CSV table of C-alpha atoms and ligand atoms in Angstrom, one decimal:
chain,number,residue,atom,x,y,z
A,90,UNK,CA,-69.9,76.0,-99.0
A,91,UNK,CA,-72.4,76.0,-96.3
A,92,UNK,CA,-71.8,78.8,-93.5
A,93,UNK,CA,-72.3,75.9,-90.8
A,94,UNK,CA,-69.6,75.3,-89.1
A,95,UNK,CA,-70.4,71.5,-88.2
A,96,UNK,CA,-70.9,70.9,-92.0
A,97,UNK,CA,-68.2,68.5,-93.5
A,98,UNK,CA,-65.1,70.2,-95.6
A,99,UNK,CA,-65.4,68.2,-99.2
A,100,UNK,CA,-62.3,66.7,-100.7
A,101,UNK,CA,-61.7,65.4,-104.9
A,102,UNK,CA,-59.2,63.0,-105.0
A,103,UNK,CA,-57.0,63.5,-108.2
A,104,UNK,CA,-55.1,60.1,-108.5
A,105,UNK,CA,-56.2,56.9,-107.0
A,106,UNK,CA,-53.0,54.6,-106.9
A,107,UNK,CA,-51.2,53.8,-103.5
A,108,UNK,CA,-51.2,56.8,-102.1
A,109,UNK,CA,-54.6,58.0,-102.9
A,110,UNK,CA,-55.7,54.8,-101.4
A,111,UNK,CA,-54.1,55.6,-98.2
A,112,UNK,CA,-55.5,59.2,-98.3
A,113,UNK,CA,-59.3,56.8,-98.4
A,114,UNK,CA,-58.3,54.8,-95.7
A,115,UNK,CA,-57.2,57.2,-93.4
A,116,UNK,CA,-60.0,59.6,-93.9
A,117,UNK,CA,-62.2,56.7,-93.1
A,118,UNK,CA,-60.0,54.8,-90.3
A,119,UNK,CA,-59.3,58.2,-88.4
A,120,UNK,CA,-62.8,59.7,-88.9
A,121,UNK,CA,-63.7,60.3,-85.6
A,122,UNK,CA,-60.2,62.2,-84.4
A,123,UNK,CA,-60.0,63.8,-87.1
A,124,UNK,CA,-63.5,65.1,-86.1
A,125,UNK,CA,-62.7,65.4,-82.8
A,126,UNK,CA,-59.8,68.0,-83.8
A,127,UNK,CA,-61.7,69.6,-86.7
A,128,UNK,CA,-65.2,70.3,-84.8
A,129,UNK,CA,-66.3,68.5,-88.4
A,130,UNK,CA,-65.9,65.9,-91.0
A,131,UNK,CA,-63.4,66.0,-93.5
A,132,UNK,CA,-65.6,63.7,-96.5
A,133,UNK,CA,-64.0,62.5,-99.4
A,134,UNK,CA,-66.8,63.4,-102.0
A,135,UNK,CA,-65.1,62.8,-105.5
A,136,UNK,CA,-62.7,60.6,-107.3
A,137,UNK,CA,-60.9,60.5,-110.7
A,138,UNK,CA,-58.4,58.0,-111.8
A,139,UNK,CA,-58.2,56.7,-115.2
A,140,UNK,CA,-58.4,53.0,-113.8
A,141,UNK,CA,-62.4,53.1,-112.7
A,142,UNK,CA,-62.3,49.3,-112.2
A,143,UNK,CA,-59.7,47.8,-110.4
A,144,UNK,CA,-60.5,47.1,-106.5
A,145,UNK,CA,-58.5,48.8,-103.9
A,146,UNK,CA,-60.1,47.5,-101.2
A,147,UNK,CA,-62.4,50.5,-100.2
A,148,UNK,CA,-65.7,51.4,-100.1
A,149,UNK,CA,-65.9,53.6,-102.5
A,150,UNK,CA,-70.2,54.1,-102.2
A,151,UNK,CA,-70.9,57.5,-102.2
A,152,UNK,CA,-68.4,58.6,-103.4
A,153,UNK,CA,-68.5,60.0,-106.9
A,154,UNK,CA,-65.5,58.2,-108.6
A,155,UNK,CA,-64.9,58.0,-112.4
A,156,UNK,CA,-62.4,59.2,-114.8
A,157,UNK,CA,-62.9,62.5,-115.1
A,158,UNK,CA,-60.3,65.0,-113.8
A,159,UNK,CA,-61.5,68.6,-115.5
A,160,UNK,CA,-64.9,68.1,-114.2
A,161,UNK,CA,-63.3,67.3,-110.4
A,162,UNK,CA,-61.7,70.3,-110.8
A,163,UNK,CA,-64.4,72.2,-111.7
A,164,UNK,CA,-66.9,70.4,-109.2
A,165,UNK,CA,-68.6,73.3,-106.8
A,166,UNK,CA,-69.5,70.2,-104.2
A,167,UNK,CA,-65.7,70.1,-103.7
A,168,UNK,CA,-63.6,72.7,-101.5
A,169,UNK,CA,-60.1,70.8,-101.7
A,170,UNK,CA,-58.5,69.3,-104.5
A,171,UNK,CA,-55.6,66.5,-103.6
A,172,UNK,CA,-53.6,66.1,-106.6
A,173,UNK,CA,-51.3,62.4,-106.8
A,174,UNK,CA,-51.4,62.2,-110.2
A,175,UNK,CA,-47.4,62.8,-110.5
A,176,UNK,CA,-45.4,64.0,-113.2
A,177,UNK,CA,-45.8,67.7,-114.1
A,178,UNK,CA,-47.7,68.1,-117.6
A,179,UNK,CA,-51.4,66.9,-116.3
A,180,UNK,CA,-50.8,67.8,-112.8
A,181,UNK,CA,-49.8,71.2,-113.3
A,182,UNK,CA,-53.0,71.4,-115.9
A,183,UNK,CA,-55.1,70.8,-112.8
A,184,UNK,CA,-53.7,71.9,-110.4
A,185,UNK,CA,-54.0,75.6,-112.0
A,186,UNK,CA,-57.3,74.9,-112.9
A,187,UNK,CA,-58.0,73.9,-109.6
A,188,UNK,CA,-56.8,77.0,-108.6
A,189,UNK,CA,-58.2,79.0,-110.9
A,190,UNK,CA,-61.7,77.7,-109.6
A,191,UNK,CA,-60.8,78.6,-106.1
A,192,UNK,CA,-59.9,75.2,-105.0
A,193,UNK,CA,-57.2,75.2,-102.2
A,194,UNK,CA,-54.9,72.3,-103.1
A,195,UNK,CA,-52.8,69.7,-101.4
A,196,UNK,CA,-50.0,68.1,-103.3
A,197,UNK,CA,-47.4,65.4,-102.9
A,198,UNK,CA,-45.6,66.5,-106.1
A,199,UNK,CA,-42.5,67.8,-105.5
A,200,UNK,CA,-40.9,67.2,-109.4
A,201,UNK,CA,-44.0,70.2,-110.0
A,202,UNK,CA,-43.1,72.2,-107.7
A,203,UNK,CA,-39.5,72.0,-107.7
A,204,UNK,CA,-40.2,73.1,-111.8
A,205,UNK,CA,-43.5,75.2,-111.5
A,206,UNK,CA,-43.7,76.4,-107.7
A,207,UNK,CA,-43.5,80.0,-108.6
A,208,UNK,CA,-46.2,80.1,-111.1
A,209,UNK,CA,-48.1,77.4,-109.0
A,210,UNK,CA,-47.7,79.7,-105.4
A,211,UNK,CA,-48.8,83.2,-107.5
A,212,UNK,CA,-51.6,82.0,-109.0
A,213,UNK,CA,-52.9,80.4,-105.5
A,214,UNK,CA,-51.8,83.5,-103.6
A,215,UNK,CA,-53.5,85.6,-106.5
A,216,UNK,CA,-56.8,83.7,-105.6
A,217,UNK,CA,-56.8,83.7,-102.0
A,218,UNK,CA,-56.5,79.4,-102.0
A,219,UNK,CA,-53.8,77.4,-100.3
A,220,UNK,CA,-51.4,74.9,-101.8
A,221,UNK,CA,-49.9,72.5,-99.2
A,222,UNK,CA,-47.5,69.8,-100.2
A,223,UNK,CA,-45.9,68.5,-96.6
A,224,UNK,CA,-46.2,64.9,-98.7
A,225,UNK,CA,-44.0,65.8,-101.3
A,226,UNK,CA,-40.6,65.8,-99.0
A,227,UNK,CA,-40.2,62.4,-96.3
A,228,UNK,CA,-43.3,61.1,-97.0
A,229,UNK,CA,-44.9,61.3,-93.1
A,230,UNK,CA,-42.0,63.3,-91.5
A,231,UNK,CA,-43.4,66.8,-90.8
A,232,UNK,CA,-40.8,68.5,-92.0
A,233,UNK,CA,-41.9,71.3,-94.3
A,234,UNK,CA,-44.0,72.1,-91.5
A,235,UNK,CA,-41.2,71.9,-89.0
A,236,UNK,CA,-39.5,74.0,-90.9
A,237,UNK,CA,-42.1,76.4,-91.8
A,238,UNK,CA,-43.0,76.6,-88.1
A,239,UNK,CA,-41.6,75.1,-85.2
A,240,UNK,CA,-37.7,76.4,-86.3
A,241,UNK,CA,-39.5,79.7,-88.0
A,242,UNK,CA,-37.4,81.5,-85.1
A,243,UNK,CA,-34.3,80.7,-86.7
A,244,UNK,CA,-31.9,81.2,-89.1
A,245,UNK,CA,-31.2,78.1,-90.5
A,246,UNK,CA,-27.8,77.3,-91.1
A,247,UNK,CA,-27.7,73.7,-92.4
A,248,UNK,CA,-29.4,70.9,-93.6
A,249,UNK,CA,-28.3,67.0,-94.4
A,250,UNK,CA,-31.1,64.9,-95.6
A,251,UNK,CA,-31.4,61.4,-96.8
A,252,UNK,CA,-34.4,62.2,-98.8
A,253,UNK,CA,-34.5,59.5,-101.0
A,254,UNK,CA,-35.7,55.9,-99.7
A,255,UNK,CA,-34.8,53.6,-102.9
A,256,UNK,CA,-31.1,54.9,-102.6
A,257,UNK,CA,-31.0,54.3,-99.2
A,258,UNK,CA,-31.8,50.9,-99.2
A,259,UNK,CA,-29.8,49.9,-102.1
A,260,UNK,CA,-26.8,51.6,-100.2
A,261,UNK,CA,-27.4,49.8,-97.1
A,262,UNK,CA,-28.1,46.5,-99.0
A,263,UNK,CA,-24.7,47.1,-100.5
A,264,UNK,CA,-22.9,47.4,-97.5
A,265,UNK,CA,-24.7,44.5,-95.7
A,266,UNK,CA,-24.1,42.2,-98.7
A,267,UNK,CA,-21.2,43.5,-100.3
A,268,UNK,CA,-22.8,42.9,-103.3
A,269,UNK,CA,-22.3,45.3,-106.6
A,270,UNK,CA,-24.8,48.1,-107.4
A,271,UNK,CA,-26.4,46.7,-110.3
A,272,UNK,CA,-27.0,43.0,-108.4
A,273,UNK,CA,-29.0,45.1,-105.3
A,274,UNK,CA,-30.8,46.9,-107.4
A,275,UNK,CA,-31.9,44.1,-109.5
A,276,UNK,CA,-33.3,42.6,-106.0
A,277,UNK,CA,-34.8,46.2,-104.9
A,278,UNK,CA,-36.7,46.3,-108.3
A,279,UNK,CA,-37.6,42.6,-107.9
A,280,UNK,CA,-39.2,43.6,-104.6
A,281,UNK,CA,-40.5,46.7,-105.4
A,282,UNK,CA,-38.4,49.1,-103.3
A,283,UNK,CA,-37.3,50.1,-107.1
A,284,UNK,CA,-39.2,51.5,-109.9
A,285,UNK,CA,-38.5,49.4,-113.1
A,286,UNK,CA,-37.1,52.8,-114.3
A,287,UNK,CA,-35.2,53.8,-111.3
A,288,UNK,CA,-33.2,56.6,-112.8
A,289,UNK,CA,-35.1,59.4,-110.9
A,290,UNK,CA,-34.1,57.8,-107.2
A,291,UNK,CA,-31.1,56.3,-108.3
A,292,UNK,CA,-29.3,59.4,-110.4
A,293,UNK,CA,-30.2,61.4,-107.5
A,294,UNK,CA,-33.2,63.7,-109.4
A,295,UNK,CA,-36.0,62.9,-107.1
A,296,UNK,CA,-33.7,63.8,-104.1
A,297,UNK,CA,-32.7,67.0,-106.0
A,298,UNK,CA,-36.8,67.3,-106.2
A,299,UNK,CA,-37.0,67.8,-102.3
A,300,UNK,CA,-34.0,69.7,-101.5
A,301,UNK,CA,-35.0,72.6,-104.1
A,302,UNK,CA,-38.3,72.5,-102.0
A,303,UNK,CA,-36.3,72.6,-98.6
A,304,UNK,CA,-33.4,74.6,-99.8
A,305,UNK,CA,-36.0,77.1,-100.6
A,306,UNK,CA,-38.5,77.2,-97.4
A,307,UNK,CA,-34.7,76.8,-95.4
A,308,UNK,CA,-33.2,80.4,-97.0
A,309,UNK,CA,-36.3,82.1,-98.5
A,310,UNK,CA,-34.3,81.6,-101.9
A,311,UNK,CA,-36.1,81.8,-105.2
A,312,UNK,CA,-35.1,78.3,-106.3
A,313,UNK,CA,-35.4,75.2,-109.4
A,314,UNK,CA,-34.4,72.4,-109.4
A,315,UNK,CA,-32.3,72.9,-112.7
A,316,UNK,CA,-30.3,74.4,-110.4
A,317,UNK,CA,-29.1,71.8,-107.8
A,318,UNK,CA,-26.4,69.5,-109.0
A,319,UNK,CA,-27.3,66.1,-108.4
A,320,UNK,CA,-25.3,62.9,-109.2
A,321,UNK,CA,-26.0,59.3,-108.0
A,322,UNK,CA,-24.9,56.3,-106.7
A,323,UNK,CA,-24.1,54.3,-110.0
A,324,UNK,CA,-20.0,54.4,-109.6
A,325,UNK,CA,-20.1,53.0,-106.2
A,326,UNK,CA,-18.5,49.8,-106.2
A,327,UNK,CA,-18.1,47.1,-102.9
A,328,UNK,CA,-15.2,49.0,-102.4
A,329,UNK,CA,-16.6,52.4,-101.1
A,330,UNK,CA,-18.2,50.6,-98.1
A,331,UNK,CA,-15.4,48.3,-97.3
A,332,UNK,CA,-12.8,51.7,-97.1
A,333,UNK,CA,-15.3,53.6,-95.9
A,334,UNK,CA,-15.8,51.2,-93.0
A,335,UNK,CA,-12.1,51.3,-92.2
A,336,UNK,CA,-11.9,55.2,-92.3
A,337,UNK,CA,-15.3,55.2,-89.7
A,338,UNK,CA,-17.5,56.1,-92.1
A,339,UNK,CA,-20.6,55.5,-93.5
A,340,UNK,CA,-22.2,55.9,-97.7
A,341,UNK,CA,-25.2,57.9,-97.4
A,342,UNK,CA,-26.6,59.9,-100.7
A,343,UNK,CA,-27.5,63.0,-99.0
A,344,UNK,CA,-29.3,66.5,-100.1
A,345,UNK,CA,-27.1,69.0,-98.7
A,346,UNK,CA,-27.9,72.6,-98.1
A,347,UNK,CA,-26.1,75.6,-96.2
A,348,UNK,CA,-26.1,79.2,-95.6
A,349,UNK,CA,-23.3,81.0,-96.8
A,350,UNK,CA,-23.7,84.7,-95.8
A,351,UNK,CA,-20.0,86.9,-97.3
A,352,UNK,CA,-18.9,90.4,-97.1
A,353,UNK,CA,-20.0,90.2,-100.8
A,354,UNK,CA,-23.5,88.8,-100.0
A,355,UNK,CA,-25.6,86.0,-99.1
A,356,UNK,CA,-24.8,82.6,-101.2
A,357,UNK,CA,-26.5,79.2,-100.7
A,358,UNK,CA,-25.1,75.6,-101.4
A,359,UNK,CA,-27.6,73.2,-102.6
A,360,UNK,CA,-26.5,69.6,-103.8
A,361,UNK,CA,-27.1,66.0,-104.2
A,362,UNK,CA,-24.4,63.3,-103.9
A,363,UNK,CA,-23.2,60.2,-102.2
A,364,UNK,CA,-21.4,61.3,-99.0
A,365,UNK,CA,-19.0,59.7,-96.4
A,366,UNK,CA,-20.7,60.8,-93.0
A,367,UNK,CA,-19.2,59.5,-89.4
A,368,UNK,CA,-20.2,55.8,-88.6
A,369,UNK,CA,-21.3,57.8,-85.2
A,370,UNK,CA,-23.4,60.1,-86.8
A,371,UNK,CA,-27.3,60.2,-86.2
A,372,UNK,CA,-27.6,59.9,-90.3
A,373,UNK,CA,-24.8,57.2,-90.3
A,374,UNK,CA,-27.7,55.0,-88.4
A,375,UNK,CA,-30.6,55.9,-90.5
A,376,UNK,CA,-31.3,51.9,-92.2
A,377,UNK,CA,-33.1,51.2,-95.4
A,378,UNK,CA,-35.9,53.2,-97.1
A,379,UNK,CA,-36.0,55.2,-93.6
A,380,UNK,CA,-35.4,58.8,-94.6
A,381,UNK,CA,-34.0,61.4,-91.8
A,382,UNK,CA,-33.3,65.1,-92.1
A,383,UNK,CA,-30.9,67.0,-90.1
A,384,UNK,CA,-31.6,70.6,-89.5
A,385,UNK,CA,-29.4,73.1,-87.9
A,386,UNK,CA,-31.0,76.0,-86.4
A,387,UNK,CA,-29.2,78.9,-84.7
A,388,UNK,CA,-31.1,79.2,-82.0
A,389,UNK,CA,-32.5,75.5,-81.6
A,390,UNK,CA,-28.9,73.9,-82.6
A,391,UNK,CA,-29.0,70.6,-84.3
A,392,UNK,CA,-32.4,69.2,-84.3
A,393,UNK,CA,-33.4,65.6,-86.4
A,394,UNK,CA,-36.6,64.4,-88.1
A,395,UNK,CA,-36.8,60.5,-88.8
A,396,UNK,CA,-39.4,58.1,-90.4
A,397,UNK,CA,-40.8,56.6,-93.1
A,398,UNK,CA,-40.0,58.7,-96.6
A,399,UNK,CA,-42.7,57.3,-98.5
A,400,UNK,CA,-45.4,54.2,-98.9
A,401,UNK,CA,-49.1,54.2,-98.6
A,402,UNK,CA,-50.1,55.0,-95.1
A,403,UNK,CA,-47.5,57.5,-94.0
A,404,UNK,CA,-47.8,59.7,-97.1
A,405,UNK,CA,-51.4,59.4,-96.5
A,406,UNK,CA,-50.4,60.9,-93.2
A,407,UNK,CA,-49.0,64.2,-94.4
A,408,UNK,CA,-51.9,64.8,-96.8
A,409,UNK,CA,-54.5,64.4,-94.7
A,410,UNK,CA,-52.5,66.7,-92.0
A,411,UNK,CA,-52.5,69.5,-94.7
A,412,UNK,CA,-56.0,69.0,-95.8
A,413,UNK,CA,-57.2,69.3,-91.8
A,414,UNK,CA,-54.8,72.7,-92.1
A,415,UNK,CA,-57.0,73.8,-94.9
A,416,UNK,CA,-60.2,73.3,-93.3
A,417,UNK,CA,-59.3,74.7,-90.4
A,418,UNK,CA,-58.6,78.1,-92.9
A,419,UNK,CA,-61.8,77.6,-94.6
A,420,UNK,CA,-63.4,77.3,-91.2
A,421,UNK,CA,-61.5,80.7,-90.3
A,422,UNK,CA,-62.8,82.1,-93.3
A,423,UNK,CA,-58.9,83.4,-94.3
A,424,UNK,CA,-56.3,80.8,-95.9
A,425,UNK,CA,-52.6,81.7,-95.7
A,426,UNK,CA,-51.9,81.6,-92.7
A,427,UNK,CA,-48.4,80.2,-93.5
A,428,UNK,CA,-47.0,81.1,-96.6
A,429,UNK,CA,-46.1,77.7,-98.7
A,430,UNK,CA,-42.6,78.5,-98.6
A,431,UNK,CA,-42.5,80.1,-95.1
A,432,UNK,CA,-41.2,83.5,-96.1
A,433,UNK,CA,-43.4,85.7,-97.7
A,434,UNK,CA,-43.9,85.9,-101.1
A,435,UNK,CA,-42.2,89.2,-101.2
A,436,UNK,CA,-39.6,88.0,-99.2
A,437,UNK,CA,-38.3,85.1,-101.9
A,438,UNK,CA,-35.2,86.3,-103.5
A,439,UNK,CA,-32.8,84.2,-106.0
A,440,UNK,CA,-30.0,83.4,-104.1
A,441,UNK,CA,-27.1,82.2,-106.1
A,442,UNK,CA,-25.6,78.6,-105.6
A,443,UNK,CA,-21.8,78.3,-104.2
A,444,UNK,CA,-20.2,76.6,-107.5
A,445,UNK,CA,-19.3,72.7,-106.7
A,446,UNK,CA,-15.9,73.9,-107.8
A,447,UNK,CA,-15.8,76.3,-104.2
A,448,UNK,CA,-16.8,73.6,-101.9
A,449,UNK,CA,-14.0,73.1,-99.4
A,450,UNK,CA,-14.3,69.5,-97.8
A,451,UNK,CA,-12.2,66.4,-97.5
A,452,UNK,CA,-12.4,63.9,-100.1
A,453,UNK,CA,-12.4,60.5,-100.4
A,454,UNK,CA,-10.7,59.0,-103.9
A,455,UNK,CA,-10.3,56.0,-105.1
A,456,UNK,CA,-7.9,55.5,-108.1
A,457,UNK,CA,-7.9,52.2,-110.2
A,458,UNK,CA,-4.5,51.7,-111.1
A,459,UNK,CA,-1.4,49.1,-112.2
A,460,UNK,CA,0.4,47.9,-109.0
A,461,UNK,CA,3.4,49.1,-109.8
A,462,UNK,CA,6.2,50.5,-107.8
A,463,UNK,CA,6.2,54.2,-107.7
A,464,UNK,CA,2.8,54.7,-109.4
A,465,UNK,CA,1.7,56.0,-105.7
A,466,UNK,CA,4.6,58.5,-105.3
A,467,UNK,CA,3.1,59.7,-109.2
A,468,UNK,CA,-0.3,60.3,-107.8
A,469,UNK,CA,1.0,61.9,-104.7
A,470,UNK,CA,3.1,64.6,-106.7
A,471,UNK,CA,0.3,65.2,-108.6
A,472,UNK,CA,-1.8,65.9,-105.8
A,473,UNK,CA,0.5,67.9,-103.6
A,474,UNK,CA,1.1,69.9,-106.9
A,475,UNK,CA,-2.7,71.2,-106.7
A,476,UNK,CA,-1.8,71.6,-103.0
A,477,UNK,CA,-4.1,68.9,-101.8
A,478,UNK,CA,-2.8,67.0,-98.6
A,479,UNK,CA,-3.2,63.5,-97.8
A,480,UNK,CA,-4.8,61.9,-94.7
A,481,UNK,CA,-4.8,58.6,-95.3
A,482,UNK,CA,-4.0,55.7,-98.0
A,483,UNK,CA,-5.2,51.9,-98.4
A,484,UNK,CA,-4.2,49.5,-101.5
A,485,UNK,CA,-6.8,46.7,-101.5
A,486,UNK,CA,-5.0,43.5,-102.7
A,487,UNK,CA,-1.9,43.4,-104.5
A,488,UNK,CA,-2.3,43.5,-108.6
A,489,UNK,CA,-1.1,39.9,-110.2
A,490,UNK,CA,-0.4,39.6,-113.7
A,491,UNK,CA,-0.2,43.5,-113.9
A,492,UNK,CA,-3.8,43.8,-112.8
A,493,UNK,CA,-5.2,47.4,-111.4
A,494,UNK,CA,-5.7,47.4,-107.8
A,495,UNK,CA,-7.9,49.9,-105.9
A,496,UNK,CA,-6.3,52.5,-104.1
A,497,UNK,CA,-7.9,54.5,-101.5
A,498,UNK,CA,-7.4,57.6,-100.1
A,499,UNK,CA,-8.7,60.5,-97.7
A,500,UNK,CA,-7.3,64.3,-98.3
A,501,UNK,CA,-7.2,66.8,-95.9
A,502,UNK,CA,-9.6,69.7,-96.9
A,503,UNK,CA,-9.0,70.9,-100.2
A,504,UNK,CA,-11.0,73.1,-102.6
A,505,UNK,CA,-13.3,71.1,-104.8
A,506,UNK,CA,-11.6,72.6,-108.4
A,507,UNK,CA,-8.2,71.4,-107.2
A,508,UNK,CA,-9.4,67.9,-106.7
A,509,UNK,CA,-10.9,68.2,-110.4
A,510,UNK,CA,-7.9,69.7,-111.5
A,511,UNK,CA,-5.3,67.4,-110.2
A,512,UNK,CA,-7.9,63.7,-110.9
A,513,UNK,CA,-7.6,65.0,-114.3
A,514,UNK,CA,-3.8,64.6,-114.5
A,515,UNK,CA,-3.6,61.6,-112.3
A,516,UNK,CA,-6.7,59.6,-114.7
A,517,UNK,CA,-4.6,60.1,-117.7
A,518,UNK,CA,-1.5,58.7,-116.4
A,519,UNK,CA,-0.6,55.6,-118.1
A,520,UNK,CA,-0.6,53.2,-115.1
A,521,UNK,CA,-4.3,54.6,-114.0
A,522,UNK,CA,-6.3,52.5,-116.1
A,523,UNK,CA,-9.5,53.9,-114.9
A,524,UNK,CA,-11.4,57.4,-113.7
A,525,UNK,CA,-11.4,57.9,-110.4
A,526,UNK,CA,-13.9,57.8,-108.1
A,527,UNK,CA,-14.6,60.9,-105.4
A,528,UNK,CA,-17.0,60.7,-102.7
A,529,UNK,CA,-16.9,64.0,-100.6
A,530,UNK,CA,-17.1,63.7,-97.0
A,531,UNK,CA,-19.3,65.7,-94.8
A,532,UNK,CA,-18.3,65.8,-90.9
A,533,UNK,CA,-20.1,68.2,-89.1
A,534,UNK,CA,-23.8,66.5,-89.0
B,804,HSE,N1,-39.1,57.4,-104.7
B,804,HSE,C1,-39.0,58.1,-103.5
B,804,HSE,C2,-38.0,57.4,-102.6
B,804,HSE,C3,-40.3,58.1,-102.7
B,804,HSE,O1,-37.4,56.4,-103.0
B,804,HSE,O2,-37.8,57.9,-101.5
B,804,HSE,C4,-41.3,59.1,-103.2
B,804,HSE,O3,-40.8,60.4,-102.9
């Protein structure tokens, strides 16, 4: 690269879909701030994307653009290489090679580095190159950077995020409609908040994706995303946000992370599931494909970090931030500065996960069972047998005909593997004709 320090830092474009697209139009829309913050250009150079043809609306004169990936990779006129390909067979190809021929890298693919971060962060570190990835988490909220440096002054103690846009809207559409899962989604698919495959968003893996990444900046723990337990939002029913409601609560899939420092040593928890949260909660109010993250710091307290999780222009946001951060380093001379995961390299230790079976939290349950008398007063014993207390019951409707009726309760805090040990008698009673469905319930947000 040329040693002047006006001359423009040259970006390849891996991936031309939505969000590459956004990356274009931003780089050309915000041209002269980003200039005026740089000192120089920031020049999108080189494109590949297998689809050569199809108009995205750009100009894309003078730019080179065809299909050719390994040779983008490879290309000396390029100093940063943005990778939006997805997935992590191809990307991770390229994004080592990328590395390998001193590229820095920005990224908005967190299944790779929730996989291959490890091998992906040595072999960058090993070269001297960055690899920035603020895209991969809420889309255009700054919150790896957040994390990485306006809290870097505290130990964190919590996180709550909704970190997943799809399942935040089908929840909310739920609840306004009161309309089943499988109905919403058909409409979210129908207008594209939902992939045709949705299993990723909706089984809670791409959520699991992000939390891995933030669990990991959050405690400086060596962390995969094989790890994190993650389950969904297929068993909730019309009935979750209709008890819910009358309990003052809200259905939110959250990633969840803590610190759990012992006499015995330092544990995290790390998990993914649909979660009651307080109808007065910040997160409680977070609408639609809006994502939040609540961070808890302890010297900065509770702190929040709201806006749009994904789309074209506010992804594009975070990448272009990281690739200014890079060519600020390039300009420096030194990249670095940060490490990726905010503690250094050296500093990353595996951290063992709390078992789900050791969570203590209140629960809520809903059995599915005959309406019959003294079928409650069966549950109950079975319950208080595993020591678990109860808060609060609702039957919804009165079972005709010997039909099941839901019936919903809240326990008092009680140790996960109780629950799981007493739903396990109570589902194979006779008169509980289906399994029962547990929501935890998180109350300090
Ligand atoms: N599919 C993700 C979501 C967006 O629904 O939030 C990309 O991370």
């Amino acid at each position: 690269m040329s040693g002047d320090r006006r001359a423009p830092v040259r970006v390849g474009l891996l991936g031309f879909g939505t969000i590459g697209t956004g990356v274009a139009k931003v780089l050309e829309r915000s041209a002269d701030v980003i200039g005026e913050r740089l000192g120089h250009p920031l020049r999108l150079v080189r494109i590949a994307d297998l689809d050569t043809t199809r108009d995205r609306g750009i100009d894309v004169s003078g730019i080179r653009f065809d299909s050719d990936g390994g040779a983008l990779v490879a290309d000396p006129e390029v100093d940063i290489v943005v990778e939006l390909i997805g997935g992590t067979d191809v990307a991770r190809r390229f994004v080592l090679q990328a590395i390998a021929n001193g590229k820095h890298v920005v990224t908005a693919n967190k299944a790779l580095l929730a996989a291959h971060g490890r091998e992906v962060f040595d072999a960058a570190e090993r070269k001297g190159v960055d690899v920035a990835f603020e895209a991969s988490v809420g889309g255009g909220i700054p919150i790896l950077r957040a994390l990485r440096e306006g809290l870097a002054a505290n130990r964190i103690l919590s996180l709550h995020g909704i970190i997943n846009g799809t399942t935040n809207y089908i929840l909310c559409e739920m609840e306004r409609t009161g309309a089943a899962f499988e109905t919403v989604l058909a409409r979210a698919q129908s207008l594209g908040y939902a992939e045709l495959d949705p299993s990723f968003d909706i089984d809670g893996i791409d959520a699991a994706h992000k939390l891995t990444l933030l669990a990991s900046m959050a405690f400086g723990a060596e962390l995969t995303s094989k790890e994190v337990p993650a389950e969904g939002i297929r068993g909730i029913t019309p009935t979750e946000f209709e008890s819910a409601g009358e309990f003052g609560y809200r259905i939110k899939l959250l990633g969840i992370a803590k610190w759990r420092p012992s006499e015995s040593g330092e544990r995290i928890e790390a998990r993914v599931h649909p979660t009651l949260v307080p109808a007065t909660s910040l997160l409680a109010k977070v609408d639609g494909a809006m994502n939040a993250i609540a961070v808890h710091g302890d010297a900065v307290g509770p702190t929040l970090f709201y806006g749009a999780g994904a789309g074209e222009m506010p992804t594009a946001s975070a990448v272009v931030a990281d690739l200014m951060e890079i060519a600020r380093e390039i300009r420096r001379g030194r990249a670095g500065r940060v490490a990726p995961l905010s503690y250094l390299p050296e500093a990353l230790r595996p951290k063992p996960l709390v078992p789900l079976g050791e969570i203590e939290a209140r629960a809520y349950l809903r059995f599915t069972a005959l309406d019959r008398p003294g079928v409650l007063a069966k549950i109950t014993k079975l319950l208080g047998d595993d020591g678990i207390g109860i808060e609060s019951v609702i039957q919804k409707g009165r079972g005709r005909g010997g039909e099941s009726v839901p019936v919903v309760m809240l326990t008092d805090i009680a140790r996960e593997e109780s629950i799981r040990r007493a739903l396990q008698g109570i589902d194979s009673l006779a008169e509980v004709t289906a399994p029962t469905c547990l929501i935890r319930i998180e109350e300090d947000l």
